[in-house]
Amino acid sequence: MENKELTAERSLEIISEQIAQSRKAVSKSVGTSLYVSGLCTAGMAVLIGILNCLAGNGAWHLLWFLLPVIIWLAEKSILGNKPATPRTFVGDMVGKTWWTFAVFVLGFFLFSILFNMVIRLDGPEVFVRLHISPLRIILLLMGMAVTITGHILKQKWLVWCGIIGGLGGFAWESFNVTLTLLARFGMSVDQYSFMQLISPSILIVLFSIVGLILPGYKIKK
């Protein structure tokens, strides 16, 4: 009976050690992915902000659909044929978390674009009252994905960066803090319109730094 108990205890120890080793291996890989994703996201935000300013409208936001492809190509060039996350139980959990995030974000982004196009036909007053601003929800979902990943890997950096980035970005965009603060400086109509075009890009760059680049750099070392 004692041998069986010792064997069971030893089995649990082996399983715990394997999970810990898996977390360590996955953490470094996930850190690299977050770091690369953050750089690509921030770069895309800057590019879209510049193009929107030059065009005078927000049509270039459609380029966001290319971001998953750009991130995949960047990771492919860095990791080669290795998977973004090692094929382990922990790696699968992290992979499925971000797969779920990608499906919901791309689906919601596409729905918001189509919905806004339809209600724009009813006139500017209806559009202003009913249009969907997808950024706040996307930031919230991204923060949730980062936080869940941090819990899976037991990385407090990821947990807190996800919470701060997700909730902070959601609150900032919901209360339109950027334009509210700038309006106190007596901006003209043209200046206000200009800031409307670039403020989403500024917020995305800030989230990329707080929620992706910094924690990714920290845990990939």
XYZ file of N, CA and C in Angstrom:
663
model
N 0.824 -1.207 0.000
C 0.000 0.000 0.000
C 0.863 1.265 0.000
N 1.965 1.239 0.823
C 2.857 2.388 0.885
C 3.530 2.643 -0.459
N 3.905 1.509 -1.164
C 4.545 1.670 -2.470
C 3.613 2.330 -3.464
N 2.327 1.945 -3.374
C 1.352 2.535 -4.286
C 1.189 4.020 -4.013
N 1.161 4.384 -2.695
C 1.012 5.796 -2.349
C 2.231 6.598 -2.817
N 3.434 6.024 -2.609
C 4.647 6.687 -3.057
C 4.666 6.848 -4.571
N 4.201 5.790 -5.262
C 4.146 5.855 -6.718
C 3.184 6.939 -7.177
N 2.039 7.031 -6.504
C 1.065 8.061 -6.857
C 1.622 9.454 -6.590
N 2.304 9.618 -5.432
C 2.894 10.912 -5.121
C 3.969 11.286 -6.131
N 4.784 10.298 -6.473
C 5.846 10.540 -7.449
C 5.270 10.897 -8.820
N 4.170 10.237 -9.171
C 3.520 10.532 -10.449
C 3.031 11.979 -10.485
N 2.453 12.422 -9.376
C 1.976 13.805 -9.302
C 3.142 14.784 -9.404
N 4.265 14.445 -8.771
C 5.445 15.297 -8.846
C 5.957 15.395 -10.281
N 5.988 14.260 -10.965
C 6.459 14.246 -12.358
C 5.550 15.094 -13.235
N 4.230 14.949 -13.030
C 3.270 15.729 -13.824
C 3.452 17.222 -13.554
N 3.621 17.577 -12.262
C 3.813 18.983 -11.896
C 5.087 19.539 -12.520
N 6.150 18.748 -12.499
C 7.420 19.183 -13.091
C 7.278 19.382 -14.598
N 6.566 18.471 -15.252
C 6.379 18.595 -16.695
C 5.569 19.836 -17.056
N 4.533 20.118 -16.260
C 3.719 21.309 -16.508
C 4.545 22.575 -16.308
N 5.383 22.577 -15.245
C 6.236 23.731 -14.974
C 7.237 23.954 -16.110
N 7.842 22.856 -16.606
C 8.779 22.966 -17.717
C 8.071 23.448 -18.980
N 6.846 22.946 -19.169
C 6.065 23.359 -20.335
C 5.751 24.854 -20.274
N 5.373 25.331 -19.076
C 5.084 26.758 -18.909
C 6.313 27.603 -19.224
N 7.464 27.142 -18.769
C 8.695 27.894 -18.994
C 9.015 27.989 -20.474
N 8.883 26.853 -21.177
C 9.167 26.837 -22.606
C 8.159 27.680 -23.381
N 6.873 27.550 -23.005
C 5.822 28.292 -23.698
C 5.941 29.782 -23.410
N 6.312 30.155 -22.182
C 6.412 31.567 -21.805
C 7.379 32.317 -22.706
N 8.542 31.733 -22.949
C 9.526 32.391 -23.799
C 9.003 32.559 -25.217
N 8.341 31.523 -25.723
C 7.790 31.582 -27.072
C 6.659 32.604 -27.169
N 5.779 32.593 -26.159
C 4.673 33.548 -26.143
C 5.204 34.976 -26.007
N 6.255 35.154 -25.202
C 6.849 36.475 -25.069
C 7.337 37.016 -26.398
N 7.980 36.154 -27.179
C 8.427 36.566 -28.512
C 7.240 36.936 -29.400
N 6.190 36.124 -29.350
C 4.998 36.388 -30.171
C 4.337 37.704 -29.784
N 4.205 37.958 -28.473
C 3.596 39.202 -28.014
C 4.447 40.405 -28.425
N 5.745 40.258 -28.292
C 6.670 41.355 -28.647
C 6.558 41.686 -30.134
N 6.585 40.641 -30.973
C 6.471 40.844 -32.424
C 5.098 41.409 -32.776
N 4.052 40.854 -32.164
C 2.688 41.329 -32.438
C 2.527 42.787 -32.043
N 3.118 43.160 -30.897
C 3.031 44.546 -30.452
C 3.720 45.504 -31.410
N 4.906 45.123 -31.882
C 5.627 45.975 -32.833
C 4.849 46.111 -34.142
N 4.302 44.992 -34.637
C 3.530 45.028 -35.887
C 2.266 45.863 -35.722
N 1.587 45.704 -34.582
C 0.356 46.456 -34.327
C 0.641 47.947 -34.225
N 1.691 48.305 -33.489
C 2.043 49.722 -33.359
C 2.448 50.311 -34.710
N 3.228 49.558 -35.477
C 3.624 50.033 -36.803
C 2.437 50.217 -37.730
N 1.499 49.271 -37.686
C 0.297 49.386 -38.515
C -0.548 50.580 -38.085
N -0.639 50.827 -36.787
C -1.407 51.968 -36.288
C -0.824 53.286 -36.779
N 0.497 53.398 -36.742
C 1.154 54.617 -37.232
C 0.893 54.799 -38.727
N 1.042 53.719 -39.493
C 0.817 53.785 -40.943
C -0.618 54.191 -41.263
N -1.586 53.565 -40.586
C -2.999 53.872 -40.848
C -3.321 55.302 -40.434
N -2.757 55.750 -39.316
C -2.981 57.131 -38.885
C -2.492 58.125 -39.923
N -1.301 57.885 -40.471
C -0.750 58.782 -41.504
C -1.604 58.762 -42.768
N -1.985 57.553 -43.211
C -2.792 57.438 -44.432
C -4.167 58.074 -44.265
N -4.779 57.915 -43.085
C -6.084 58.536 -42.842
C -5.987 60.058 -42.879
N -4.886 60.588 -42.332
C -4.701 62.046 -42.363
C -4.520 62.551 -43.794
N -3.765 61.810 -44.585
C -3.538 62.222 -45.977
C -4.817 62.115 -46.801
N -5.620 61.077 -46.513
C -6.856 60.873 -47.276
C -8.000 61.728 -46.751
N -7.924 62.127 -45.488
C -8.998 62.941 -44.912
C -10.199 62.128 -44.483
N -10.071 60.812 -44.409
C -11.170 59.966 -43.938
C -10.575 58.699 -43.301
N -11.453 57.869 -42.770
C -10.995 56.669 -42.067
C -11.023 55.400 -42.901
N -11.014 55.533 -44.223
C -11.122 54.353 -45.085
C -9.949 53.385 -44.908
N -8.792 53.927 -44.529
C -7.602 53.071 -44.423
C -7.641 52.140 -43.222
N -8.661 52.253 -42.377
C -8.804 51.311 -41.265
C -9.022 49.879 -41.770
N -9.427 49.752 -43.018
C -9.603 48.410 -43.595
C -8.284 47.637 -43.656
N -7.174 48.352 -43.578
C -5.871 47.679 -43.581
C -5.673 46.791 -42.357
N -6.488 47.002 -41.316
C -6.354 46.167 -40.115
C -6.592 44.701 -40.414
N -7.348 44.414 -41.480
C -7.585 43.007 -41.832
C -6.295 42.314 -42.279
N -5.284 43.101 -42.661
C -4.001 42.525 -43.077
C -3.083 42.229 -41.896
N -3.415 42.765 -40.720
C -2.519 42.623 -39.575
C -2.232 41.167 -39.202
N -3.225 40.264 -39.151
C -2.897 38.864 -38.823
C -1.897 38.251 -39.793
N -2.010 38.600 -41.071
C -1.080 38.067 -42.071
C 0.320 38.614 -41.842
N 0.400 39.924 -41.532
C 1.708 40.543 -41.297
C 2.374 39.933 -40.069
N 1.606 39.728 -39.000
C 2.163 39.125 -37.788
C 2.628 37.699 -38.071
N 1.818 36.953 -38.822
C 2.188 35.567 -39.154
C 3.490 35.534 -39.959
N 3.626 36.424 -40.928
C 4.852 36.474 -41.733
C 6.063 36.875 -40.883
N 5.853 37.831 -39.970
C 6.956 38.266 -39.107
C 7.404 37.131 -38.192
N 6.441 36.415 -37.594
C 6.792 35.297 -36.723
C 7.440 34.171 -37.523
N 6.974 33.976 -38.739
C 7.543 32.932 -39.597
C 8.999 33.228 -39.907
N 9.321 34.494 -40.153
C 10.698 34.847 -40.473
C 11.613 34.710 -39.259
N 11.038 34.887 -38.047
C 11.842 34.794 -36.830
C 11.950 33.355 -36.332
N 10.817 32.655 -36.299
C 10.787 31.303 -35.729
C 11.068 30.210 -36.751
N 10.971 30.531 -38.021
C 11.165 29.508 -39.044
C 9.985 28.549 -39.070
N 10.279 27.252 -39.079
C 9.221 26.242 -39.119
C 8.714 25.852 -37.736
N 9.278 26.451 -36.687
C 8.807 26.147 -35.339
C 7.418 26.742 -35.131
N 6.535 26.072 -34.380
C 5.231 26.657 -34.084
C 5.368 27.864 -33.166
N 4.427 28.801 -33.254
C 4.484 30.004 -32.419
C 4.481 29.653 -30.939
N 3.744 28.613 -30.567
C 3.770 28.087 -29.210
C 4.047 26.600 -29.275
N 4.937 26.065 -28.401
C 5.241 24.629 -28.421
C 3.980 23.786 -28.284
N 3.978 22.632 -28.929
C 2.800 21.767 -28.910
C 2.740 20.982 -27.602
N 2.258 21.646 -26.581
C 2.050 21.031 -25.277
C 0.649 21.407 -24.819
N 0.238 20.866 -23.688
C -1.083 21.203 -23.151
C -1.191 22.701 -22.884
N -0.149 23.260 -22.244
C -0.146 24.695 -21.953
C -0.104 25.502 -23.249
N 0.726 25.064 -24.200
C 0.810 25.752 -25.480
C -0.513 25.742 -26.225
N -1.223 24.613 -26.167
C -2.530 24.520 -26.821
C -3.538 25.477 -26.185
N -3.492 25.607 -24.852
C -4.413 26.514 -24.163
C -4.166 27.965 -24.582
N -2.893 28.326 -24.663
C -2.554 29.688 -25.091
C -2.970 29.911 -26.545
N -2.676 28.941 -27.402
C -3.043 29.056 -28.810
C -4.541 29.204 -29.016
N -5.334 28.403 -28.286
C -6.791 28.471 -28.427
C -7.341 29.780 -27.884
N -6.692 30.317 -26.849
C -7.118 31.617 -26.309
C -7.013 32.699 -27.369
N -5.880 32.742 -28.069
C -5.668 33.777 -29.072
C -6.425 33.484 -30.361
N -6.685 32.220 -30.671
C -7.524 31.891 -31.830
C -8.943 32.398 -31.583
N -9.452 32.182 -30.361
C -10.791 32.668 -30.017
C -10.847 34.188 -30.089
N -9.807 34.841 -29.562
C -9.746 36.310 -29.622
C -9.796 36.796 -31.068
N -9.003 36.183 -31.940
C -8.937 36.614 -33.338
C -10.288 36.464 -34.033
N -10.982 35.357 -33.785
C -12.293 35.128 -34.419
C -13.298 36.186 -33.986
N -13.368 36.453 -32.685
C -14.333 37.421 -32.175
C -14.000 38.838 -32.624
N -12.721 39.207 -32.623
C -12.340 40.568 -33.001
C -12.583 40.815 -34.485
N -12.137 39.889 -35.340
C -12.344 40.075 -36.779
C -13.831 40.064 -37.131
N -14.590 39.179 -36.471
C -16.032 39.136 -36.719
C -16.721 40.414 -36.291
N -16.375 40.906 -35.107
C -16.986 42.142 -34.601
C -16.578 43.341 -35.450
N -15.305 43.389 -35.859
C -14.823 44.501 -36.680
C -15.562 44.536 -38.019
N -15.732 43.376 -38.643
C -16.445 43.299 -39.915
C -17.903 43.699 -39.741
N -18.541 43.205 -38.673
C -19.945 43.561 -38.412
C -20.097 45.065 -38.211
N -19.186 45.680 -37.441
C -19.300 47.113 -37.170
C -19.146 47.930 -38.453
N -18.252 47.494 -39.348
C -18.068 48.202 -40.617
C -19.347 48.125 -41.457
N -19.902 46.932 -41.580
C -21.127 46.762 -42.374
C -22.299 47.525 -41.762
N -22.414 47.465 -40.431
C -23.504 48.171 -39.750
C -23.387 49.672 -39.955
N -22.188 50.207 -39.810
C -21.991 51.646 -39.995
C -22.262 52.078 -41.431
N -21.926 51.221 -42.394
C -22.206 51.542 -43.793
C -23.709 51.619 -44.040
N -24.478 50.738 -43.416
C -25.930 50.710 -43.618
C -26.593 51.937 -42.996
N -26.244 52.242 -41.728
C -26.928 53.361 -41.067
C -26.462 54.708 -41.615
N -25.310 54.745 -42.286
C -24.865 56.003 -42.902
C -25.839 56.437 -43.996
N -26.545 55.479 -44.588
C -27.508 55.791 -45.641
C -28.701 56.571 -45.114
N -28.951 56.490 -43.787
C -30.091 57.191 -43.184
C -29.770 58.627 -42.797
N -28.561 59.067 -43.093
C -28.207 60.455 -42.812
C -27.205 60.586 -41.685
N -26.537 61.748 -41.615
C -25.489 61.962 -40.608
C -25.999 61.949 -39.174
N -27.234 62.429 -38.935
C -27.750 62.466 -37.568
C -27.930 61.058 -37.019
N -28.476 60.167 -37.842
C -28.676 58.779 -37.416
C -27.323 58.093 -37.215
N -26.388 58.388 -38.106
C -25.066 57.767 -38.004
C -24.365 58.167 -36.712
N -24.437 59.460 -36.362
C -23.771 59.941 -35.147
C -24.363 59.279 -33.907
N -25.678 59.061 -33.897
C -26.341 58.487 -32.724
C -26.146 56.985 -32.605
N -26.098 56.264 -33.742
C -26.158 54.806 -33.690
C -24.888 54.086 -34.136
N -23.903 54.794 -34.647
C -22.746 54.096 -35.201
C -21.973 53.337 -34.107
N -21.322 52.276 -34.516
C -20.533 51.450 -33.603
C -19.067 51.861 -33.694
N -18.475 52.147 -32.538
C -17.036 52.427 -32.470
C -16.354 51.164 -31.954
N -15.730 50.381 -32.841
C -15.234 49.061 -32.439
C -13.985 49.072 -31.569
N -13.249 50.190 -31.552
C -11.939 50.195 -30.894
C -12.020 49.833 -29.421
N -12.984 50.400 -28.695
C -13.042 50.162 -27.246
C -13.281 48.679 -26.935
N -14.135 48.029 -27.738
C -14.421 46.605 -27.514
C -13.204 45.756 -27.888
N -12.532 46.123 -28.965
C -11.340 45.373 -29.392
C -10.232 45.470 -28.336
N -10.032 46.661 -27.789
C -9.029 46.818 -26.734
C -9.392 46.001 -25.501
N -10.679 45.975 -25.174
C -11.129 45.196 -24.024
C -10.899 43.704 -24.242
N -11.246 43.211 -25.430
C -11.042 41.802 -25.745
C -9.555 41.440 -25.771
N -8.743 42.345 -26.309
C -7.305 42.080 -26.347
C -6.721 42.038 -24.942
N -7.175 42.953 -24.089
C -6.733 42.940 -22.702
C -7.129 41.653 -21.995
N -8.332 41.160 -22.281
C -8.777 39.894 -21.698
C -7.901 38.738 -22.166
N -7.566 38.716 -23.457
C -6.735 37.638 -23.988
C -5.344 37.651 -23.356
N -4.771 38.851 -23.194
C -3.452 38.966 -22.561
C -3.522 38.511 -21.108
N -4.584 38.919 -20.402
C -4.738 38.548 -18.993
C -4.911 37.047 -18.824
N -5.743 36.427 -19.657
C -5.944 34.972 -19.585
C -4.642 34.245 -19.871
N -3.888 34.734 -20.859
C -2.588 34.132 -21.166
C -1.656 34.223 -19.967
N -1.681 35.366 -19.280
C -0.857 35.531 -18.090
C -1.225 34.559 -16.993
N -2.527 34.305 -16.821
C -2.968 33.330 -15.810
C -2.529 31.914 -16.190
N -2.641 31.579 -17.459
C -2.237 30.239 -17.910
C -0.750 30.013 -17.656
N 0.050 31.027 -17.945
C 1.504 30.909 -17.807
C 2.008 31.297 -16.420
N 1.078 31.775 -15.572
C 1.445 32.252 -14.242
C 2.492 33.359 -14.319
N 2.221 34.315 -15.197
C 3.086 35.474 -15.396
C 2.326 36.729 -14.964
N 2.690 37.271 -13.802
C 1.981 38.435 -13.279
C 2.123 39.652 -14.191
N 3.271 39.747 -14.868
C 3.462 40.837 -15.819
C 2.337 40.870 -16.845
N 2.044 39.711 -17.411
C 1.003 39.630 -18.433
C -0.362 39.952 -17.846
N -0.636 39.421 -16.666
C -1.946 39.640 -16.045
C -2.203 41.121 -15.835
N -1.268 41.808 -15.199
C -1.477 43.218 -14.882
C -1.415 44.114 -16.103
N -0.530 43.800 -17.042
C -0.481 44.591 -18.275
C -1.770 44.427 -19.077
N -2.313 43.215 -19.091
C -3.582 42.984 -19.785
C -4.725 43.756 -19.154
N -4.782 43.732 -17.820
C -5.846 44.450 -17.110
C -5.725 45.960 -17.324
N -4.516 46.479 -17.117
C -4.314 47.930 -17.265
C -4.555 48.376 -18.703
N -3.989 47.628 -19.661
C -4.156 48.005 -21.061
C -5.594 47.880 -21.532
N -6.248 46.752 -21.190
C -7.617 46.516 -21.653
C -8.628 47.471 -21.038
N -8.660 47.539 -19.697
C -9.618 48.416 -19.030
C -9.272 49.887 -19.240
N -7.959 50.192 -19.218
C -7.553 51.581 -19.440
C -7.921 52.065 -20.833
N -7.638 51.235 -21.850
C -7.992 51.607 -23.213
C -9.488 51.717 -23.419
N -10.239 50.794 -22.814
C -11.706 50.833 -22.927
C -12.268 52.103 -22.312
N -11.812 52.448 -21.103
C -12.307 53.650 -20.434
C -11.894 54.911 -21.187
N -10.643 54.944 -21.646
C -10.137 56.132 -22.361
C -10.949 56.396 -23.626
N -11.224 55.322 -24.385
C -11.979 55.481 -25.625
C -13.455 55.737 -25.351
N -14.013 55.092 -24.343
C -15.441 55.259 -24.032
C -15.766 56.699 -23.646
N -14.877 57.314 -22.862
C -15.102 58.694 -22.425
C -14.439 59.717 -23.342
N -13.861 59.225 -24.455
C -13.282 60.122 -25.460
C -12.310 61.115 -24.823
N -11.427 60.588 -23.991
C -10.556 61.434 -23.175
C -9.638 62.313 -24.029
N -9.067 61.738 -25.088
C -8.121 62.496 -25.911
C -8.751 63.762 -26.474
N -9.904 63.609 -27.119
C -10.551 64.770 -27.740
C -11.124 65.721 -26.694
N -11.574 65.180 -25.555
C -12.094 66.036 -24.489
C -11.000 66.934 -23.927
N -9.816 66.350 -23.699
C -8.696 67.140 -23.182
C -8.248 68.191 -24.187
N -8.157 67.787 -25.465
C -7.689 68.726 -26.486
C -8.708 69.822 -26.762
N -9.995 69.510 -26.563
C -11.030 70.522 -26.795
C -10.897 71.688 -25.820
N -10.309 71.420 -24.660
C -10.114 72.493 -23.673
C -9.099 73.531 -24.143
N -8.311 73.165 -25.151
C -7.326 74.111 -25.677
C -7.902 74.956 -26.815
N -9.197 74.840 -27.051
C -9.854 75.660 -28.062
C -9.476 75.293 -29.478
N -9.560 74.027 -29.804
C -9.217 73.584 -31.158
C -10.256 74.072 -32.168
N -9.800 74.306 -33.362
C -10.713 74.648 -34.447
C -11.387 73.383 -34.951
N -12.376 73.542 -35.828
C -13.093 72.393 -36.373
C -12.144 71.490 -37.165
N -11.249 72.107 -37.949
C -10.284 71.333 -38.738
C -9.329 70.555 -37.842
N -8.867 71.176 -36.783
C -7.971 70.494 -35.847
C -8.688 69.342 -35.138
N -9.944 69.569 -34.796
C -10.729 68.517 -34.133
C -10.920 67.327 -35.063
N -11.222 67.603 -36.328
C -11.392 66.530 -37.312
C -10.086 65.762 -37.509
N -8.971 66.502 -37.514
C -7.661 65.865 -37.659
C -7.384 64.916 -36.492
N -7.681 65.355 -35.276
C -7.444 64.525 -34.103
C -8.366 63.310 -34.076
N -9.569 63.450 -34.620
C -10.472 62.303 -34.709
C -9.882 61.203 -35.585
N -9.126 61.606 -36.595
C -8.535 60.633 -37.506
C -7.341 59.905 -36.891
N -6.574 60.604 -36.052
C -5.347 59.985 -35.542
C -5.461 59.487 -34.105
N -6.489 59.907 -33.357
C -6.588 59.488 -31.951
C -6.717 57.974 -31.785
N -7.455 57.244 -32.662
C -7.468 55.782 -32.510
C -6.085 55.164 -32.664
N -5.302 55.676 -33.600
C -3.952 55.149 -33.809
C -3.067 55.406 -32.599
N -3.206 56.592 -31.991
C -2.419 56.909 -30.795
C -2.748 55.944 -29.671
N -4.043 55.682 -29.473
C -4.478 54.789 -28.398
C -4.000 53.363 -28.639
N -4.033 52.918 -29.891
C -3.577 51.565 -30.218
C -2.072 51.427 -29.985
N -1.317 52.468 -30.333
C 0.128 52.438 -30.084
C 0.404 52.328 -28.588
N -0.323 53.104 -27.782
C -0.135 53.058 -26.330
C -0.477 51.674 -25.774
N -1.589 51.085 -26.261
C -1.942 49.749 -25.785
C -0.902 48.728 -26.224
N -0.405 48.869 -27.441
C 0.609 47.928 -27.934
C 1.845 47.940 -27.041
N 2.216 49.130 -26.572
C 3.387 49.240 -25.701
C 3.113 48.617 -24.339
N 1.968 48.985 -23.738
C 1.647 48.523 -22.378
C 1.223 47.060 -22.351
N 0.374 46.667 -23.303
C -0.223 45.335 -23.246
C 0.504 44.254 -24.004
N 1.405 44.619 -24.934
C 2.063 43.611 -25.759
C 3.589 43.700 -25.723
N 4.138 44.864 -26.056
C 5.589 44.986 -26.215
C 6.324 44.827 -24.885
N 5.920 45.590 -23.862
C 6.612 45.529 -22.574
C 6.534 44.151 -21.913
N 5.323 43.577 -21.759
C 5.277 42.245 -21.144
C 5.930 41.181 -22.006
N 5.799 41.314 -23.328
C 6.430 40.344 -24.225
C 7.932 40.378 -24.094
N 8.505 41.581 -24.032
C 9.962 41.715 -23.880
C 10.417 41.173 -22.531
N 9.583 41.392 -21.501
C 9.946 40.968 -20.150
C 10.024 39.451 -20.048
N 9.053 38.731 -20.597
C 9.010 37.279 -20.385
C 9.772 36.494 -21.461
N 10.158 37.164 -22.545
C 10.896 36.418 -23.586
C 12.375 36.322 -23.276
N 12.853 37.121 -22.312
C 14.280 37.116 -21.981
C 14.679 35.811 -21.294
